[in-house]
Amino acid sequence: DVNSDDDFRIGIALSNKKQKEKRANKRPPGVAVKFFSNFYHSDIIIASPLGLKISTTDEGGDGEDSDVDFLTSVEVVLVHQADVMLMQNWDHVAGVMECLNQQPKKSTGIDFSRVRNYLLAGQAARWRQTIYVSRFIDPHLISSFNRNSHSIAGKIKIRRKVPSDEASVCNVLTKVRQIFQRIGCNSIATQGECRLKYFTQTVLPQLIRTKQKHTLIFIPSYFDFIAVRNIMMKHDIASHHFVSVTEYARVSEVSRGRARFLQGRKRIMLYTGRAHFFMRHHIKGAKHLIMFGLPENPEFYPELVNMLTERVKEDDDLTDIDSPVSCLNLFTKYDTQSLERIVGSKHSERMVKSEDKKTFLFSS
């Protein structure tokens, strides 16, 4: 069985092995490794963001008795598989990074004769090496890297451009017209509101007017899902014709919602990005796909589009309904990184900077 627990922390202490007997050919003594050592005596700490968050937070939660002194002398920070941490609570990562290299509050057996001068001067963060490793670039990663990297040696970012033949749109096997609609937005802080306004005023009225069934709406952010769900629940007609599949829903709720969606008793399904990341549901009965936002993981795009099928058996008349499938993707100019991984660097630059054109078509 695979242990999927995201609350773990392991301290590793390294020490030189002692030679018990002297030999003619002296060999290096080697290194002794001790697992699960105390954090204050550890040379390496392997932990999840949630595990470190729990270790640095007091039981009362007020922060007065939080113990973060074992993070004061950290010299190398490796945020490995940061793209996976994005699917968890990124606030845990941000909170842990803020606790690094602070001035200690207690004296826990410190030999002050061995403390470096720059540590006493509060300049430890400028001598720390910070490394972020991710499969793709995301605004949260860039923001965290810029905010927490203060090394005197400078900063460097390594990224690769995505050729058009390696874009994830090339892995779409279903014959479907994929429409990318750019939404006007003047600020990154208001892009969620602009996207929600376009959905409420343009997309949702069309779904209600045409009584379109088997429509899957993919929403990457859970906060956007809450906003869309609230609008659907307040609508007089849409409130009776949608189901939702989230990472917090019970198995029985998910199974019941998927069955009603497949049978056509519910026209619309709201599907979150984290639910697809953790569960990888294959939604049956989807004929129309609306992406409220582009997925961060490029693999999600062909997986979702390939779910679409032209033939769906309705439960009321037991007949196959054969109609063309459709795919609508909403994006703003601030979704450049996600768009680049889906359509390629060359196409994404043209789609974002084009002034006279806001709708783009890809066919497979």
PDB file of N, CA, C and O in Angstrom, residues 207 211-218 232 238 240-245 252-271 281-290 304 307-309 311-316 321 325-326:
ATOM      1  N   LEU A 207     -26.608  28.321 -21.524  1.00  0.00           N
ATOM      2  CA  LEU A 207     -26.888  26.959 -21.074  1.00  0.00           C
ATOM      3  C   LEU A 207     -28.345  26.799 -20.652  1.00  0.00           C
ATOM      4  O   LEU A 207     -28.975  25.772 -20.932  1.00  0.00           O
ATOM      5  N   LYS A 211     -31.143  24.631 -22.832  1.00  0.00           N
ATOM      6  CA  LYS A 211     -31.380  23.412 -22.049  1.00  0.00           C
ATOM      7  C   LYS A 211     -30.367  22.326 -22.388  1.00  0.00           C
ATOM      8  O   LYS A 211     -30.701  21.158 -22.569  1.00  0.00           O
ATOM      9  N   GLN A 212     -29.133  22.738 -22.474  1.00  0.00           N
ATOM     10  CA  GLN A 212     -28.060  21.826 -22.868  1.00  0.00           C
ATOM     11  C   GLN A 212     -27.748  20.854 -21.731  1.00  0.00           C
ATOM     12  O   GLN A 212     -27.497  21.252 -20.601  1.00  0.00           O
ATOM     13  N   LYS A 213     -27.744  19.571 -22.043  1.00  0.00           N
ATOM     14  CA  LYS A 213     -27.447  18.533 -21.068  1.00  0.00           C
ATOM     15  C   LYS A 213     -26.008  18.055 -21.212  1.00  0.00           C
ATOM     16  O   LYS A 213     -25.313  18.374 -22.161  1.00  0.00           O
ATOM     17  N   HIS A 214     -25.599  17.273 -20.224  1.00  0.00           N
ATOM     18  CA  HIS A 214     -24.281  16.613 -20.233  1.00  0.00           C
ATOM     19  C   HIS A 214     -23.158  17.642 -20.392  1.00  0.00           C
ATOM     20  O   HIS A 214     -22.246  17.473 -21.203  1.00  0.00           O
ATOM     21  N   THR A 215     -23.227  18.710 -19.609  1.00  0.00           N
ATOM     22  CA  THR A 215     -22.221  19.766 -19.651  1.00  0.00           C
ATOM     23  C   THR A 215     -21.349  19.667 -18.415  1.00  0.00           C
ATOM     24  O   THR A 215     -21.832  19.744 -17.279  1.00  0.00           O
ATOM     25  N   LEU A 216     -20.066  19.475 -18.630  1.00  0.00           N
ATOM     26  CA  LEU A 216     -19.087  19.372 -17.544  1.00  0.00           C
ATOM     27  C   LEU A 216     -18.334  20.698 -17.444  1.00  0.00           C
ATOM     28  O   LEU A 216     -17.720  21.149 -18.408  1.00  0.00           O
ATOM     29  N   ILE A 217     -18.394  21.320 -16.267  1.00  0.00           N
ATOM     30  CA  ILE A 217     -17.712  22.589 -16.024  1.00  0.00           C
ATOM     31  C   ILE A 217     -16.541  22.311 -15.086  1.00  0.00           C
ATOM     32  O   ILE A 217     -16.723  21.947 -13.928  1.00  0.00           O
ATOM     33  N   PHE A 218     -15.337  22.480 -15.608  1.00  0.00           N
ATOM     34  CA  PHE A 218     -14.119  22.240 -14.833  1.00  0.00           C
ATOM     35  C   PHE A 218     -13.647  23.555 -14.229  1.00  0.00           C
ATOM     36  O   PHE A 218     -13.468  24.552 -14.935  1.00  0.00           O
ATOM     37  N   MET A 232     -25.039  29.451  -9.082  1.00  0.00           N
ATOM     38  CA  MET A 232     -25.945  28.421  -9.581  1.00  0.00           C
ATOM     39  C   MET A 232     -27.083  28.163  -8.591  1.00  0.00           C
ATOM     40  O   MET A 232     -28.238  27.963  -8.998  1.00  0.00           O
ATOM     41  N   ALA A 238     -31.191  27.066 -12.790  1.00  0.00           N
ATOM     42  CA  ALA A 238     -29.952  26.295 -12.698  1.00  0.00           C
ATOM     43  C   ALA A 238     -29.809  25.585 -11.365  1.00  0.00           C
ATOM     44  O   ALA A 238     -29.116  24.561 -11.271  1.00  0.00           O
ATOM     45  N   HIS A 240     -31.735  23.703  -9.881  1.00  0.00           N
ATOM     46  CA  HIS A 240     -32.349  22.367  -9.894  1.00  0.00           C
ATOM     47  C   HIS A 240     -31.695  21.428 -10.908  1.00  0.00           C
ATOM     48  O   HIS A 240     -32.147  20.293 -11.042  1.00  0.00           O
ATOM     49  N   HIS A 241     -30.661  21.887 -11.600  1.00  0.00           N
ATOM     50  CA  HIS A 241     -30.135  21.087 -12.710  1.00  0.00           C
ATOM     51  C   HIS A 241     -28.616  20.936 -12.661  1.00  0.00           C
ATOM     52  O   HIS A 241     -27.979  20.803 -13.709  1.00  0.00           O
ATOM     53  N   PHE A 242     -28.007  20.944 -11.497  1.00  0.00           N
ATOM     54  CA  PHE A 242     -26.554  20.754 -11.454  1.00  0.00           C
ATOM     55  C   PHE A 242     -26.168  19.920 -10.239  1.00  0.00           C
ATOM     56  O   PHE A 242     -26.865  19.881  -9.226  1.00  0.00           O
ATOM     57  N   VAL A 243     -25.046  19.234 -10.385  1.00  0.00           N
ATOM     58  CA  VAL A 243     -24.421  18.489  -9.295  1.00  0.00           C
ATOM     59  C   VAL A 243     -22.958  18.919  -9.241  1.00  0.00           C
ATOM     60  O   VAL A 243     -22.435  19.529 -10.189  1.00  0.00           O
ATOM     61  N   SER A 244     -22.294  18.616  -8.161  1.00  0.00           N
ATOM     62  CA  SER A 244     -20.898  19.011  -7.993  1.00  0.00           C
ATOM     63  C   SER A 244     -20.085  17.835  -7.473  1.00  0.00           C
ATOM     64  O   SER A 244     -20.569  17.031  -6.667  1.00  0.00           O
ATOM     65  N   VAL A 245     -18.848  17.755  -7.956  1.00  0.00           N
ATOM     66  CA  VAL A 245     -17.896  16.741  -7.507  1.00  0.00           C
ATOM     67  C   VAL A 245     -16.648  17.476  -7.027  1.00  0.00           C
ATOM     68  O   VAL A 245     -15.940  18.101  -7.814  1.00  0.00           O
ATOM     69  N   SER A 252     -20.323   8.497  -1.465  1.00  0.00           N
ATOM     70  CA  SER A 252     -21.714   8.302  -1.842  1.00  0.00           C
ATOM     71  C   SER A 252     -22.257   9.505  -2.615  1.00  0.00           C
ATOM     72  O   SER A 252     -23.009   9.338  -3.580  1.00  0.00           O
ATOM     73  N   GLU A 253     -21.878  10.717  -2.215  1.00  0.00           N
ATOM     74  CA  GLU A 253     -22.331  11.912  -2.922  1.00  0.00           C
ATOM     75  C   GLU A 253     -21.767  11.950  -4.337  1.00  0.00           C
ATOM     76  O   GLU A 253     -22.465  12.301  -5.300  1.00  0.00           O
ATOM     77  N   VAL A 254     -20.489  11.590  -4.468  1.00  0.00           N
ATOM     78  CA  VAL A 254     -19.864  11.588  -5.799  1.00  0.00           C
ATOM     79  C   VAL A 254     -20.523  10.549  -6.696  1.00  0.00           C
ATOM     80  O   VAL A 254     -20.836  10.817  -7.864  1.00  0.00           O
ATOM     81  N   SER A 255     -20.744   9.359  -6.186  1.00  0.00           N
ATOM     82  CA  SER A 255     -21.362   8.295  -6.992  1.00  0.00           C
ATOM     83  C   SER A 255     -22.784   8.666  -7.402  1.00  0.00           C
ATOM     84  O   SER A 255     -23.179   8.448  -8.559  1.00  0.00           O
ATOM     85  N   ARG A 256     -23.530   9.236  -6.482  1.00  0.00           N
ATOM     86  CA  ARG A 256     -24.904   9.633  -6.800  1.00  0.00           C
ATOM     87  C   ARG A 256     -24.932  10.760  -7.831  1.00  0.00           C
ATOM     88  O   ARG A 256     -25.730  10.737  -8.770  1.00  0.00           O
ATOM     89  N   GLY A 257     -24.042  11.727  -7.687  1.00  0.00           N
ATOM     90  CA  GLY A 257     -23.994  12.830  -8.646  1.00  0.00           C
ATOM     91  C   GLY A 257     -23.556  12.382 -10.027  1.00  0.00           C
ATOM     92  O   GLY A 257     -24.112  12.826 -11.033  1.00  0.00           O
ATOM     93  N   ARG A 258     -22.567  11.494 -10.099  1.00  0.00           N
ATOM     94  CA  ARG A 258     -22.110  11.004 -11.406  1.00  0.00           C
ATOM     95  C   ARG A 258     -23.197  10.189 -12.094  1.00  0.00           C
ATOM     96  O   ARG A 258     -23.341  10.254 -13.328  1.00  0.00           O
ATOM     97  N   ALA A 259     -23.959   9.420 -11.338  1.00  0.00           N
ATOM     98  CA  ALA A 259     -25.035   8.623 -11.930  1.00  0.00           C
ATOM     99  C   ALA A 259     -26.136   9.522 -12.492  1.00  0.00           C
ATOM    100  O   ALA A 259     -26.638   9.288 -13.598  1.00  0.00           O
ATOM    101  N   ARG A 260     -26.514  10.539 -11.760  1.00  0.00           N
ATOM    102  CA  ARG A 260     -27.554  11.449 -12.241  1.00  0.00           C
ATOM    103  C   ARG A 260     -27.087  12.236 -13.455  1.00  0.00           C
ATOM    104  O   ARG A 260     -27.873  12.519 -14.353  1.00  0.00           O
ATOM    105  N   PHE A 261     -25.812  12.576 -13.478  1.00  0.00           N
ATOM    106  CA  PHE A 261     -25.278  13.297 -14.635  1.00  0.00           C
ATOM    107  C   PHE A 261     -25.245  12.407 -15.868  1.00  0.00           C
ATOM    108  O   PHE A 261     -25.568  12.834 -16.983  1.00  0.00           O
ATOM    109  N   LEU A 262     -24.857  11.150 -15.709  1.00  0.00           N
ATOM    110  CA  LEU A 262     -24.806  10.219 -16.834  1.00  0.00           C
ATOM    111  C   LEU A 262     -26.193   9.932 -17.384  1.00  0.00           C
ATOM    112  O   LEU A 262     -26.391   9.848 -18.607  1.00  0.00           O
ATOM    113  N   GLN A 263     -27.167   9.817 -16.516  1.00  0.00           N
ATOM    114  CA  GLN A 263     -28.531   9.516 -16.936  1.00  0.00           C
ATOM    115  C   GLN A 263     -29.268  10.725 -17.497  1.00  0.00           C
ATOM    116  O   GLN A 263     -30.366  10.573 -18.036  1.00  0.00           O
ATOM    117  N   GLY A 264     -28.690  11.899 -17.380  1.00  0.00           N
ATOM    118  CA  GLY A 264     -29.323  13.094 -17.917  1.00  0.00           C
ATOM    119  C   GLY A 264     -30.308  13.750 -16.984  1.00  0.00           C
ATOM    120  O   GLY A 264     -30.959  14.729 -17.368  1.00  0.00           O
ATOM    121  N   ARG A 265     -30.435  13.247 -15.766  1.00  0.00           N
ATOM    122  CA  ARG A 265     -31.354  13.873 -14.814  1.00  0.00           C
ATOM    123  C   ARG A 265     -30.802  15.199 -14.292  1.00  0.00           C
ATOM    124  O   ARG A 265     -31.555  16.037 -13.816  1.00  0.00           O
ATOM    125  N   LYS A 266     -29.496  15.387 -14.368  1.00  0.00           N
ATOM    126  CA  LYS A 266     -28.850  16.649 -14.038  1.00  0.00           C
ATOM    127  C   LYS A 266     -28.060  17.106 -15.266  1.00  0.00           C
ATOM    128  O   LYS A 266     -27.264  16.348 -15.817  1.00  0.00           O
ATOM    129  N   ARG A 267     -28.322  18.333 -15.689  1.00  0.00           N
ATOM    130  CA  ARG A 267     -27.714  18.806 -16.926  1.00  0.00           C
ATOM    131  C   ARG A 267     -26.246  19.177 -16.771  1.00  0.00           C
ATOM    132  O   ARG A 267     -25.450  18.997 -17.702  1.00  0.00           O
ATOM    133  N   ILE A 268     -25.871  19.724 -15.622  1.00  0.00           N
ATOM    134  CA  ILE A 268     -24.555  20.328 -15.446  1.00  0.00           C
ATOM    135  C   ILE A 268     -23.845  19.670 -14.271  1.00  0.00           C
ATOM    136  O   ILE A 268     -24.470  19.343 -13.252  1.00  0.00           O
ATOM    137  N   MET A 269     -22.534  19.480 -14.412  1.00  0.00           N
ATOM    138  CA  MET A 269     -21.697  19.000 -13.317  1.00  0.00           C
ATOM    139  C   MET A 269     -20.547  19.979 -13.106  1.00  0.00           C
ATOM    140  O   MET A 269     -19.843  20.324 -14.052  1.00  0.00           O
ATOM    141  N   LEU A 270     -20.347  20.408 -11.862  1.00  0.00           N
ATOM    142  CA  LEU A 270     -19.208  21.226 -11.468  1.00  0.00           C
ATOM    143  C   LEU A 270     -18.113  20.305 -10.944  1.00  0.00           C
ATOM    144  O   LEU A 270     -18.348  19.513 -10.030  1.00  0.00           O
ATOM    145  N   TYR A 271     -16.933  20.417 -11.511  1.00  0.00           N
ATOM    146  CA  TYR A 271     -15.835  19.487 -11.228  1.00  0.00           C
ATOM    147  C   TYR A 271     -14.592  20.306 -10.887  1.00  0.00           C
ATOM    148  O   TYR A 271     -14.137  21.117 -11.693  1.00  0.00           O
ATOM    149  N   HIS A 281     -11.123  11.027 -11.560  1.00  0.00           N
ATOM    150  CA  HIS A 281     -12.390  10.467 -12.013  1.00  0.00           C
ATOM    151  C   HIS A 281     -12.469  10.518 -13.537  1.00  0.00           C
ATOM    152  O   HIS A 281     -12.014  11.470 -14.166  1.00  0.00           O
ATOM    153  N   HIS A 282     -13.053   9.488 -14.101  1.00  0.00           N
ATOM    154  CA  HIS A 282     -13.399   9.498 -15.523  1.00  0.00           C
ATOM    155  C   HIS A 282     -14.905   9.736 -15.603  1.00  0.00           C
ATOM    156  O   HIS A 282     -15.713   8.829 -15.402  1.00  0.00           O
ATOM    157  N   ILE A 283     -15.274  10.973 -15.892  1.00  0.00           N
ATOM    158  CA  ILE A 283     -16.678  11.364 -15.885  1.00  0.00           C
ATOM    159  C   ILE A 283     -17.345  10.844 -17.152  1.00  0.00           C
ATOM    160  O   ILE A 283     -17.006  11.276 -18.267  1.00  0.00           O
ATOM    161  N   LYS A 284     -18.278   9.925 -16.988  1.00  0.00           N
ATOM    162  CA  LYS A 284     -19.009   9.372 -18.132  1.00  0.00           C
ATOM    163  C   LYS A 284     -20.224  10.237 -18.441  1.00  0.00           C
ATOM    164  O   LYS A 284     -20.832  10.811 -17.550  1.00  0.00           O
ATOM    165  N   GLY A 285     -20.559  10.296 -19.708  1.00  0.00           N
ATOM    166  CA  GLY A 285     -21.737  11.039 -20.136  1.00  0.00           C
ATOM    167  C   GLY A 285     -21.485  12.492 -20.453  1.00  0.00           C
ATOM    168  O   GLY A 285     -22.431  13.226 -20.748  1.00  0.00           O
ATOM    169  N   ALA A 286     -20.243  12.954 -20.418  1.00  0.00           N
ATOM    170  CA  ALA A 286     -19.937  14.352 -20.724  1.00  0.00           C
ATOM    171  C   ALA A 286     -19.867  14.554 -22.235  1.00  0.00           C
ATOM    172  O   ALA A 286     -19.132  13.843 -22.936  1.00  0.00           O
ATOM    173  N   LYS A 287     -20.639  15.492 -22.742  1.00  0.00           N
ATOM    174  CA  LYS A 287     -20.627  15.835 -24.159  1.00  0.00           C
ATOM    175  C   LYS A 287     -20.093  17.238 -24.410  1.00  0.00           C
ATOM    176  O   LYS A 287     -19.610  17.535 -25.491  1.00  0.00           O
ATOM    177  N   HIS A 288     -20.183  18.092 -23.425  1.00  0.00           N
ATOM    178  CA  HIS A 288     -19.753  19.481 -23.568  1.00  0.00           C
ATOM    179  C   HIS A 288     -18.874  19.833 -22.371  1.00  0.00           C
ATOM    180  O   HIS A 288     -19.245  19.564 -21.223  1.00  0.00           O
ATOM    181  N   LEU A 289     -17.733  20.416 -22.655  1.00  0.00           N
ATOM    182  CA  LEU A 289     -16.767  20.765 -21.615  1.00  0.00           C
ATOM    183  C   LEU A 289     -16.568  22.274 -21.595  1.00  0.00           C
ATOM    184  O   LEU A 289     -16.303  22.891 -22.641  1.00  0.00           O
ATOM    185  N   ILE A 290     -16.695  22.862 -20.417  1.00  0.00           N
ATOM    186  CA  ILE A 290     -16.425  24.282 -20.212  1.00  0.00           C
ATOM    187  C   ILE A 290     -15.367  24.392 -19.126  1.00  0.00           C
ATOM    188  O   ILE A 290     -15.592  23.969 -17.989  1.00  0.00           O
ATOM    189  N   LEU A 304      -9.259  15.604 -19.682  1.00  0.00           N
ATOM    190  CA  LEU A 304     -10.636  16.083 -19.589  1.00  0.00           C
ATOM    191  C   LEU A 304     -11.315  16.102 -20.952  1.00  0.00           C
ATOM    192  O   LEU A 304     -12.476  15.715 -21.086  1.00  0.00           O
ATOM    193  N   MET A 307     -12.500  12.800 -22.298  1.00  0.00           N
ATOM    194  CA  MET A 307     -13.688  12.225 -21.666  1.00  0.00           C
ATOM    195  C   MET A 307     -14.945  12.430 -22.494  1.00  0.00           C
ATOM    196  O   MET A 307     -15.930  11.706 -22.320  1.00  0.00           O
ATOM    197  N   LEU A 308     -14.927  13.416 -23.374  1.00  0.00           N
ATOM    198  CA  LEU A 308     -16.131  13.755 -24.133  1.00  0.00           C
ATOM    199  C   LEU A 308     -16.494  12.624 -25.082  1.00  0.00           C
ATOM    200  O   LEU A 308     -15.629  12.021 -25.723  1.00  0.00           O
ATOM    201  N   THR A 309     -17.770  12.372 -25.194  1.00  0.00           N
ATOM    202  CA  THR A 309     -18.269  11.329 -26.085  1.00  0.00           C
ATOM    203  C   THR A 309     -19.506  11.832 -26.815  1.00  0.00           C
ATOM    204  O   THR A 309     -20.302  12.597 -26.259  1.00  0.00           O
ATOM    205  N   ARG A 311     -21.952   9.883 -28.185  1.00  0.00           N
ATOM    206  CA  ARG A 311     -23.143   9.052 -27.989  1.00  0.00           C
ATOM    207  C   ARG A 311     -23.389   8.854 -26.496  1.00  0.00           C
ATOM    208  O   ARG A 311     -22.552   8.327 -25.778  1.00  0.00           O
ATOM    209  N   VAL A 312     -24.525   9.304 -26.045  1.00  0.00           N
ATOM    210  CA  VAL A 312     -24.922   9.179 -24.644  1.00  0.00           C
ATOM    211  C   VAL A 312     -26.298   8.557 -24.585  1.00  0.00           C
ATOM    212  O   VAL A 312     -27.212   8.984 -25.308  1.00  0.00           O
ATOM    213  N   LYS A 313     -26.499   7.555 -23.758  1.00  0.00           N
ATOM    214  CA  LYS A 313     -27.798   6.878 -23.625  1.00  0.00           C
ATOM    215  C   LYS A 313     -28.583   7.538 -22.505  1.00  0.00           C
ATOM    216  O   LYS A 313     -28.195   7.496 -21.333  1.00  0.00           O
ATOM    217  N   GLU A 314     -29.676   8.167 -22.878  1.00  0.00           N
ATOM    218  CA  GLU A 314     -30.540   8.805 -21.884  1.00  0.00           C
ATOM    219  C   GLU A 314     -31.334   7.752 -21.132  1.00  0.00           C
ATOM    220  O   GLU A 314     -31.687   6.698 -21.655  1.00  0.00           O
ATOM    221  N   ASP A 315     -31.659   8.057 -19.878  1.00  0.00           N
ATOM    222  CA  ASP A 315     -32.368   7.096 -19.044  1.00  0.00           C
ATOM    223  C   ASP A 315     -33.878   7.141 -19.256  1.00  0.00           C
ATOM    224  O   ASP A 315     -34.578   6.187 -18.959  1.00  0.00           O
ATOM    225  N   ASP A 316     -34.381   8.269 -19.807  1.00  0.00           N
ATOM    226  CA  ASP A 316     -35.831   8.384 -19.920  1.00  0.00           C
ATOM    227  C   ASP A 316     -36.384   7.664 -21.143  1.00  0.00           C
ATOM    228  O   ASP A 316     -37.438   7.049 -21.094  1.00  0.00           O
ATOM    229  N   ILE A 321     -28.371   9.433 -28.058  1.00  0.00           N
ATOM    230  CA  ILE A 321     -28.420  10.772 -28.629  1.00  0.00           C
ATOM    231  C   ILE A 321     -27.058  11.082 -29.218  1.00  0.00           C
ATOM    232  O   ILE A 321     -26.044  11.097 -28.521  1.00  0.00           O
ATOM    233  N   VAL A 325     -19.762  17.164 -30.007  1.00  0.00           N
ATOM    234  CA  VAL A 325     -19.261  17.604 -28.710  1.00  0.00           C
ATOM    235  C   VAL A 325     -18.657  18.995 -28.860  1.00  0.00           C
ATOM    236  O   VAL A 325     -18.382  19.467 -29.978  1.00  0.00           O
ATOM    237  N   SER A 326     -18.439  19.671 -27.735  1.00  0.00           N
ATOM    238  CA  SER A 326     -17.901  21.027 -27.760  1.00  0.00           C
ATOM    239  C   SER A 326     -16.990  21.228 -26.570  1.00  0.00           C
ATOM    240  O   SER A 326     -17.095  20.534 -25.556  1.00  0.00           O
TER     241      SER A 326
END
